[in-house]
Short mmCIF file of C-alpha atoms in Angstrom, two decimals:
data_model
loop_
_atom_site.label_atom_id
_atom_site.label_comp_id
_atom_site.label_asym_id
_atom_site.label_seq_id
_atom_site.Cartn_x
_atom_site.Cartn_y
_atom_site.Cartn_z
CA ASP A 924 79.66 83.76 108.48
CA PHE A 925 78.79 84.01 104.76
CA THR A 926 79.60 80.27 104.43
CA TYR A 927 76.97 79.19 106.97
CA PRO A 928 74.06 78.88 104.50
CA LEU A 929 76.21 76.56 102.42
CA VAL A 930 78.07 74.41 104.94
CA GLY A 931 76.46 75.08 108.33
CA LYS A 932 77.97 76.48 111.51
CA LYS A 933 79.90 73.40 112.69
CA ASN A 934 82.37 73.24 109.81
CA LEU A 935 86.15 72.84 109.76
CA VAL A 936 86.62 76.03 107.75
CA THR A 937 85.23 78.42 110.39
CA MET A 938 85.73 76.44 113.62
CA GLU A 939 88.36 77.81 115.99
CA GLY A 940 90.50 76.62 118.89
CA LYS A 941 89.77 73.38 120.74
CA GLU A 942 86.59 72.68 118.80
CA TRP A 943 88.44 72.83 115.47
CA LYS A 944 91.32 70.76 116.84
CA MET A 945 88.95 68.05 118.07
CA TRP A 946 86.99 67.69 114.81
CA ARG A 947 90.09 67.94 112.62
CA ALA A 948 91.59 65.08 114.64
CA ILE A 949 88.37 63.07 114.27
CA PHE A 950 88.38 63.30 110.46
CA ASN A 951 92.16 63.17 109.87
CA PRO A 952 92.46 59.35 109.86
CA GLY A 953 89.93 58.96 107.04
CA PHE A 954 91.82 61.41 104.80
CA ALA A 955 95.23 59.82 105.36
CA SER A 956 96.84 58.77 102.09
CA GLY A 957 97.21 55.15 103.17
CA HIS A 958 93.53 54.82 103.98
CA LEU A 959 92.40 56.59 100.82
CA MET A 960 94.34 54.06 98.76
CA SER A 961 92.01 51.38 100.13
CA LEU A 962 89.07 53.27 98.60
CA VAL A 963 90.52 53.70 95.11
CA GLY A 964 88.29 50.99 93.60
CA GLY A 965 85.17 53.09 94.13
CA MET A 966 86.86 56.18 92.70
CA VAL A 967 87.85 54.20 89.61
CA SER A 968 84.27 52.95 89.12
CA ASP A 969 82.92 56.50 89.29
CA THR A 970 85.56 57.70 86.83
CA VAL A 971 84.77 54.86 84.41
CA CYS A 972 81.16 56.12 84.48
CA PHE A 973 82.51 59.58 83.61
CA THR A 974 84.43 58.18 80.61
CA GLU A 975 81.22 56.53 79.38
CA ILE A 976 79.53 59.93 79.51
CA LEU A 977 82.43 61.42 77.54
CA SER A 978 81.95 58.66 74.96
CA ASP A 979 78.29 59.68 74.62
CA TYR A 980 79.26 63.32 74.08
CA ALA A 981 81.84 62.23 71.51
CA ALA A 982 79.23 60.16 69.64
CA LYS A 983 76.71 63.02 69.60
CA GLY A 984 79.29 65.68 68.73
CA ASN A 985 77.68 68.16 71.11
CA VAL A 986 79.32 71.10 72.84
CA PHE A 987 79.05 70.45 76.57
CA GLU A 988 80.20 71.98 79.86
CA LEU A 989 83.16 69.97 81.07
CA GLU A 990 83.04 71.62 84.49
CA GLY A 991 79.49 70.41 85.09
CA ALA A 992 80.33 66.84 84.08
CA ALA A 993 83.49 66.84 86.20
CA THR A 994 81.56 68.27 89.16
CA ARG A 995 79.10 65.38 89.11
CA LEU A 996 82.03 62.97 88.98
CA THR A 997 83.67 64.50 92.04
CA VAL A 998 80.37 64.57 93.98
CA ASP A 999 79.92 60.85 93.30
CA ILE A 1000 83.47 60.19 94.50
CA ILE A 1001 82.92 62.21 97.69
CA GLY A 1002 79.72 60.27 98.42
CA ASN A 1003 81.57 57.04 97.83
CA VAL A 1004 84.66 57.65 99.94
CA VAL A 1005 83.00 59.58 102.77
CA LEU A 1006 79.74 57.65 103.20
CA ASP A 1007 80.14 54.53 101.06
CA MET A 1008 77.00 55.66 99.25
CA ALA A 1009 76.33 55.72 95.50
CA LEU A 1010 74.88 59.20 94.93
CA LYS A 1011 74.65 58.56 91.15
CA THR A 1012 74.67 62.26 90.30
CA GLN A 1013 76.32 61.48 86.95
CA THR A 1014 73.38 59.41 85.72
CA THR A 1015 70.35 60.64 87.71
CA GLU A 1016 68.98 63.84 89.19
CA ASN A 1017 70.06 64.18 92.82
CA GLU A 1018 68.24 66.42 95.30
CA LEU A 1019 71.37 67.01 97.41
CA LEU A 1020 73.41 68.27 94.46
CA LYS A 1021 70.47 70.29 93.11
CA ALA A 1022 69.96 72.08 96.45
CA PHE A 1023 73.70 72.58 96.87
CA ARG A 1024 74.18 74.08 93.41
CA ASP A 1025 71.14 76.30 93.90
CA GLN A 1026 72.57 77.51 97.20
CA LEU A 1027 75.83 78.36 95.44
CA GLN A 1028 73.96 80.50 92.90
CA TRP A 1029 72.55 82.62 95.73
CA MET A 1030 75.91 83.13 97.43
CA PRO A 1031 77.28 86.69 97.20
CA LEU A 1032 79.51 87.26 94.18
CA ALA A 1033 82.91 88.89 94.41
CA ASN A 1034 82.70 92.70 93.97
CA ASP A 1035 78.96 92.49 93.31
CA ILE A 1036 77.56 95.99 92.78
CA ASN A 1037 74.00 94.81 92.16
CA LEU A 1038 72.45 95.85 95.50
CA PHE A 1039 69.14 94.08 94.82
CA ARG A 1040 70.93 90.77 94.27
CA LYS A 1041 73.20 91.40 97.25
CA TYR A 1042 70.41 92.29 99.70
CA ASN A 1043 67.49 90.44 98.12
CA PRO A 1044 65.38 89.27 101.11
CA VAL A 1045 64.16 86.25 99.13
CA LYS A 1046 67.59 84.64 99.34
CA TRP A 1047 67.21 84.01 103.07
CA PHE A 1048 64.11 81.91 102.43
CA VAL A 1049 65.98 80.07 99.67
CA TYR A 1050 68.94 79.51 102.00
CA ARG A 1051 66.67 78.04 104.65
CA ALA A 1052 64.79 75.79 102.23
CA ASN A 1053 67.96 74.45 100.59
CA SER A 1054 69.65 73.94 103.97
CA LYS A 1055 66.71 71.83 105.13
CA ILE A 1056 66.79 69.73 101.96
CA MET A 1057 70.54 69.09 102.30
CA SER A 1058 70.40 68.35 106.03
CA ARG A 1059 67.44 65.96 105.70
CA TYR A 1060 69.12 64.14 102.82
CA LEU A 1061 72.41 63.77 104.70
CA ASP A 1062 70.59 62.75 107.88
CA ARG A 1063 69.05 59.84 105.95
CA LEU A 1064 72.40 58.85 104.46
CA LEU A 1065 74.16 58.93 107.83
CA GLU A 1066 71.46 56.83 109.48
CA GLN A 1067 71.61 54.37 106.58
CA ARG A 1068 75.39 54.16 106.81
CA PHE A 1069 75.16 53.63 110.60
CA ALA A 1070 72.66 50.79 110.10
CA ASP A 1071 74.87 49.23 107.42
CA ARG A 1072 77.90 49.55 109.68
CA ARG A 1073 76.12 47.74 112.52
CA GLY A 1074 75.09 44.99 110.13
CA GLU A 1075 78.66 44.61 108.91
CA GLU A 1076 79.96 44.42 112.49
CA LYS A 1077 77.45 41.67 113.38
CA ALA A 1078 78.34 39.73 110.23
CA ASN A 1079 82.05 40.33 110.90
CA THR A 1080 82.41 41.67 107.35
CA LYS A 1081 85.96 42.69 106.43
CA ARG A 1082 86.06 45.63 104.02
CA SER A 1083 87.58 49.08 103.62
CA LYS A 1084 85.87 51.61 105.83
CA PRO A 1085 84.55 54.88 104.41
CA ILE A 1086 85.81 58.10 105.97
CA ILE A 1087 82.70 58.53 108.13
CA ASP A 1088 83.28 55.16 109.82
CA LEU A 1089 86.82 56.06 110.83
CA ALA A 1090 85.58 59.45 112.03
CA LEU A 1091 82.93 57.79 114.21
CA ASP A 1092 85.53 55.37 115.60
CA THR A 1093 87.77 58.29 116.54
CA TYR A 1094 84.84 60.28 117.96
CA LEU A 1095 83.78 57.42 120.24
CA GLU A 1096 87.37 56.96 121.37
CA GLU A 1097 87.88 60.68 122.02
CA THR A 1098 84.60 61.24 123.86
CA GLY A 1099 84.41 57.93 125.69
CA GLU A 1100 80.86 57.36 124.42
CA SER A 1101 79.78 53.82 123.65
CA GLY A 1102 78.81 52.78 120.15
CA GLY A 1103 75.17 52.09 121.02
CA SER A 1104 72.19 51.37 118.83
CA THR A 1105 71.75 54.99 117.73
CA LEU A 1106 74.09 57.41 116.03
CA PRO A 1107 75.34 60.00 118.59
CA LEU A 1108 73.43 63.23 118.01
CA GLN A 1109 76.44 65.55 118.43
CA PHE A 1110 78.41 63.49 115.94
CA LYS A 1111 75.56 63.45 113.42
CA ARG A 1112 75.03 67.22 113.60
CA SER A 1113 78.70 67.92 113.02
CA ALA A 1114 79.04 65.19 110.39
CA ILE A 1115 76.26 66.78 108.33
CA ASP A 1116 78.10 70.11 108.30
CA GLN A 1117 81.45 68.46 107.61
CA PHE A 1118 80.02 66.54 104.65
CA LYS A 1119 78.64 69.78 103.21
CA THR A 1120 82.09 71.31 103.77
CA PHE A 1121 83.78 68.45 101.94
CA LEU A 1122 81.22 68.84 99.15
CA PHE A 1123 81.84 72.59 98.94
CA ALA A 1124 85.63 72.45 99.21
CA GLY A 1125 86.05 69.29 97.17
CA HIS A 1126 83.56 69.20 94.34
CA ASP A 1127 84.24 72.63 92.87
CA THR A 1128 87.98 72.67 93.37
CA THR A 1129 88.66 69.23 91.91
CA SER A 1130 86.32 69.68 88.95
CA SER A 1131 87.82 73.11 88.18
CA THR A 1132 91.33 71.68 88.29
CA ALA A 1133 90.28 68.83 85.98
CA CYS A 1134 89.14 71.43 83.43
CA PHE A 1135 92.40 73.35 83.59
CA ILE A 1136 94.42 70.14 83.28
CA ILE A 1137 92.59 69.53 80.00
CA HIS A 1138 93.00 73.15 78.94
CA LEU A 1139 96.71 73.52 79.59
CA LEU A 1140 97.58 70.14 78.09
CA SER A 1141 95.53 71.00 74.99
CA LYS A 1142 97.70 74.11 74.64
CA HIS A 1143 100.93 72.18 75.25
CA PRO A 1144 100.85 69.02 73.11
CA ALA A 1145 104.43 68.05 74.01
CA ALA A 1146 103.51 67.90 77.69
CA LEU A 1147 100.36 65.94 76.84
CA GLU A 1148 102.44 63.42 74.91
CA LYS A 1149 104.80 63.02 77.88
CA VAL A 1150 101.84 62.33 80.17
CA ARG A 1151 100.42 59.74 77.77
CA GLN A 1152 103.81 58.08 77.43
CA GLU A 1153 104.15 57.87 81.21
CA HIS A 1154 100.72 56.24 81.47
CA ASP A 1155 101.69 53.74 78.76
CA GLU A 1156 104.85 52.85 80.66
CA VAL A 1157 103.01 52.21 83.93
CA TYR A 1158 99.79 50.63 82.64
CA GLY A 1159 100.59 49.37 79.15
CA THR A 1160 99.08 50.58 75.90
CA ASP A 1161 95.77 48.66 76.14
CA THR A 1162 93.66 51.29 77.87
CA SER A 1163 90.73 48.90 78.30
CA LYS A 1164 92.73 47.22 81.09
CA THR A 1165 93.75 50.39 82.94
CA ALA A 1166 90.81 50.66 85.34
CA GLU A 1167 91.32 47.10 86.53
CA ALA A 1168 95.08 47.68 86.86
CA ILE A 1169 94.58 50.74 89.09
CA THR A 1170 92.03 48.91 91.24
CA LYS A 1171 94.38 45.96 91.74
CA ASP A 1172 97.38 48.16 92.45
CA PRO A 1173 96.28 51.59 93.72
CA HIS A 1174 99.86 52.47 94.64
CA SER A 1175 100.68 52.46 90.92
CA LEU A 1176 99.31 56.02 91.00
CA ASN A 1177 102.45 56.95 92.94
CA ARG A 1178 104.59 55.96 89.96
CA LEU A 1179 103.45 58.92 87.85
CA PRO A 1180 105.94 61.71 88.68
CA TYR A 1181 105.40 63.72 85.49
CA SER A 1182 101.61 63.54 85.81
CA LEU A 1183 101.89 64.80 89.38
CA ALA A 1184 104.18 67.62 88.21
CA VAL A 1185 101.57 68.61 85.60
CA LEU A 1186 98.88 68.57 88.24
CA LYS A 1187 100.91 70.78 90.56
CA GLU A 1188 101.75 73.22 87.78
CA VAL A 1189 98.05 73.48 86.87
CA LEU A 1190 97.28 74.24 90.52
CA ARG A 1191 100.01 76.88 90.50
CA LEU A 1192 98.56 78.72 87.52
CA PHE A 1193 94.90 78.19 88.40
CA PRO A 1194 94.50 77.69 92.17
CA PRO A 1195 90.77 77.15 92.76
CA ILE A 1196 90.58 78.46 96.33
CA SER A 1197 92.29 80.67 98.85
CA THR A 1198 91.72 81.38 102.52
CA VAL A 1199 91.57 84.35 104.86
CA ARG A 1200 93.50 85.07 108.01
CA LYS A 1201 92.76 87.18 111.07
CA GLY A 1202 95.01 90.20 111.45
CA ASP A 1203 97.42 90.49 114.37
CA PRO A 1204 99.16 93.44 116.08
CA ASN A 1205 102.53 91.81 115.38
CA ILE A 1206 101.89 91.19 111.68
CA LEU A 1207 102.52 94.11 109.32
CA VAL A 1208 102.21 94.28 105.53
CA HIS A 1209 105.02 96.03 103.66
CA PHE A 1210 104.07 97.31 100.21
CA ASP A 1211 105.43 100.00 97.92
CA GLY A 1212 107.56 101.51 100.65
CA LYS A 1213 104.69 101.74 103.13
CA VAL A 1214 103.78 99.66 106.18
CA TYR A 1215 100.18 98.68 106.88
CA PRO A 1216 98.77 97.18 110.10
CA THR A 1217 96.66 94.02 109.95
CA ASP A 1218 95.16 94.11 113.44
CA GLY A 1219 91.38 94.37 113.18
CA PHE A 1220 91.42 93.44 109.50
CA MET A 1221 90.78 90.30 107.52
CA VAL A 1222 93.89 89.37 105.52
CA TRP A 1223 93.39 87.56 102.23
CA PRO A 1224 96.51 85.82 100.88
CA VAL A 1225 95.74 85.57 97.16
CA ALA A 1226 97.34 82.38 95.84
CA TYR A 1227 96.69 83.32 92.20
CA SER A 1228 98.92 86.39 92.50
CA MET A 1229 101.52 84.72 94.70
CA HIS A 1230 101.85 81.84 92.24
CA ARG A 1231 102.61 84.24 89.40
CA GLN A 1232 105.20 86.45 91.12
CA PRO A 1233 108.31 86.57 88.91
CA ASP A 1234 110.61 86.96 91.94
CA LEU A 1235 109.37 83.57 93.20
CA TRP A 1236 108.76 81.74 89.93
CA PRO A 1237 111.05 82.04 86.88
CA ASN A 1238 108.95 82.54 83.73
CA ALA A 1239 105.98 82.73 86.08
CA GLU A 1240 103.29 82.93 83.39
CA GLU A 1241 104.58 79.88 81.51
CA PHE A 1242 103.38 76.29 81.93
CA ILE A 1243 106.50 74.41 83.05
CA PRO A 1244 105.68 71.15 84.89
CA GLU A 1245 109.42 70.48 85.26
CA ARG A 1246 109.42 73.00 88.15
CA PHE A 1247 108.04 70.23 90.32
CA LEU A 1248 110.67 67.73 89.20
CA ALA A 1249 113.59 70.11 89.81
CA LYS A 1250 116.12 69.43 92.58
CA GLU A 1251 116.93 71.94 95.30
CA GLY A 1252 119.45 74.44 93.94
CA ASP A 1253 117.88 74.43 90.48
CA PRO A 1254 116.47 77.91 89.57
CA LEU A 1255 113.12 76.23 88.85
CA PHE A 1256 112.90 74.64 92.31
CA PRO A 1257 109.77 76.02 94.06
CA PRO A 1258 110.60 78.24 97.06
CA LYS A 1259 109.33 76.96 100.39
CA GLY A 1260 105.84 78.25 101.16
CA ALA A 1261 105.34 79.85 97.74
CA TRP A 1262 103.11 77.07 96.34
CA ARG A 1263 99.91 76.97 98.37
CA PRO A 1264 96.79 75.88 96.47
CA PHE A 1265 95.83 73.84 99.55
CA GLU A 1266 97.17 76.53 101.89
CA TYR A 1267 99.91 75.91 104.38
CA GLY A 1268 100.41 74.82 107.97
CA PRO A 1269 98.11 73.01 110.44
CA ARG A 1270 94.93 74.36 108.79
CA ASN A 1271 95.83 73.22 105.31
CA CYS A 1272 93.19 71.43 103.25
CA ILE A 1273 92.24 68.12 104.86
CA GLY A 1274 91.26 66.69 101.47
CA GLN A 1275 94.40 67.41 99.45
CA GLU A 1276 95.50 63.77 99.27
CA LEU A 1277 92.03 62.81 98.04
CA ALA A 1278 92.27 65.53 95.38
CA TYR A 1279 95.63 64.19 94.16
CA ILE A 1280 94.29 60.64 93.88
CA GLU A 1281 91.05 61.71 92.16
CA LEU A 1282 92.84 63.85 89.61
CA LYS A 1283 95.49 61.27 88.80
CA ILE A 1284 92.76 58.69 88.19
CA PHE A 1285 90.95 61.25 86.02
CA MET A 1286 94.09 61.85 83.97
CA VAL A 1287 94.97 58.17 83.54
CA LEU A 1288 91.46 57.13 82.46
CA THR A 1289 90.74 60.03 80.08
CA LEU A 1290 93.86 61.47 78.47
CA ARG A 1291 94.78 58.46 76.34
CA ASP A 1292 91.23 57.66 75.19
CA PHE A 1293 89.94 61.16 74.43
CA ASP A 1294 90.94 64.44 72.86
CA ILE A 1295 89.12 67.27 74.62
CA ARG A 1296 89.40 70.84 73.41
CA PRO A 1297 87.78 74.15 74.42
CA ALA A 1298 84.81 75.31 72.36
CA TYR A 1299 84.33 78.93 73.47
CA GLU A 1300 83.77 80.29 69.95
CA GLU A 1301 81.16 77.62 69.25
CA GLN A 1302 79.44 78.40 72.56
CA ASP A 1303 79.35 82.07 71.54
CA ARG A 1304 77.56 81.13 68.31
CA ILE A 1305 75.11 78.90 70.17
CA ASP A 1306 74.34 81.73 72.62
CA GLY A 1307 74.26 84.38 69.90
CA GLN A 1308 76.88 86.47 71.71
CA ASP A 1309 80.28 87.81 70.76
CA ARG A 1310 82.56 87.30 73.76
CA SER A 1311 85.79 87.28 71.76
CA THR A 1312 87.20 90.15 73.83
CA HIS A 1313 86.41 88.38 77.11
CA THR A 1314 89.93 87.19 77.85
CA VAL A 1315 92.52 87.22 80.62
CA ASN A 1316 96.13 87.20 79.44
CA GLY A 1317 94.73 86.52 75.98
CA ASP A 1318 92.98 83.31 77.11
CA ARG A 1319 89.24 82.64 76.88
CA ALA A 1320 89.49 80.05 79.67
CA TYR A 1321 89.88 82.24 82.73
CA GLN A 1322 88.61 81.87 86.28
CA VAL A 1323 85.48 83.49 87.67
CA LEU A 1324 84.67 83.55 91.37
CA VAL A 1325 81.39 81.83 92.24
CA ALA A 1326 82.12 80.79 95.83
CA THR A 1327 85.25 79.13 94.39
CA ALA A 1328 87.17 79.92 91.22
CA LYS A 1329 85.61 78.16 88.23
CA PRO A 1330 86.40 78.20 84.51
CA VAL A 1331 84.20 80.79 82.84
CA LEU A 1332 81.06 79.40 81.16
CA GLY A 1333 81.81 75.99 82.66
CA TYR A 1334 84.56 75.37 80.10
CA PRO A 1335 82.51 74.58 76.96
CA SER A 1336 84.17 71.64 75.23
CA ARG A 1337 84.13 69.20 72.37
CA VAL A 1338 85.43 65.67 72.81
CA THR A 1339 86.49 63.03 70.29
CA LYS A 1340 87.55 59.45 70.90
CA ARG A 1341 91.09 58.50 70.00
CA GLY A 1342 91.78 55.41 67.95
CA LYS A 1343 92.61 52.11 69.63
CA ARG A 1344 96.29 51.47 70.19
CA GLN A 1345 97.98 48.10 70.56
#
């Protein structure tokens, strides 16, 4: 229930039984890999805008929060692929993102011992106000998209459909309702909550992973060079032509096996989310020679710990992308069910294919044109604080839980442009 102020009550995360099955089926077609490939052009445009922002930071020489910049990129992409709407959060203030981020700040923190913050009665008024802002904003966008859709149907316009259009098609087919002149109320109410869910599950997780891709590659220059070489082989060395090449041939993103291996290894070491499960009388937990019941309890499978278990992952703390290129029988080959940043089974993350595509586009359009490095010491000097001892496994870039796992301090960074290559 703690997610309701953020994503509403009709969301795919907390729905159960037939209701969940129905709405998962309604949104599945839009998140299919084949359909998402038809929407790559919009994702590329949003990412090109992000690279222009990086160029500005490089010119100014400022320390900036990479996580914040990457978050605005992923929000723009979500608006584009789900609603076919340009939210423009990267270049303008956006009331939806502002209300959403504010709502996140009021969410309970993990292991929070500050009772005033935990039980502050003001937060319920803030929750309500932000929820109204988000719902009104999304209501307008949905009505606008419905009007645009009707106009396109009358004009017989042929174009790639955003996710919401495919969802509405499936909804009308499943319910037997006719596609009249107004957007079905039940669909709109659920669509508002689902969009907030996609925003919650997608914007933080993808932006966090983008930061840790940058971080781990900055610490492993040999791996970074392999990624850049792979991009050169697929797209050529003239990076000014890469965006157009991806747009013309979105399936070229599937010809990047090493980049995908890097992405999966980053998600192994820094999974941004995890889920909870309901206990069951037949499920027992065995630990340290003792057996514990789960019935009546909430069970939290912690991906971060599972992904670093030495009995499952050789050299578990090391960054080894080759794990995800290994053949079955190789000691590095990932055990079935051990890698679960998107969870596992029928309730796995509906947006995982979108995340793969977004992050591969991010890598291809940034890694050859920019050098990005962490700037934690500089951020300490700017803030007048000594945080040199704030490390996990000796690393300043560790995860903190604010609804999802984010890089601490937003991953303060410096960026420089790389020289042109022929």
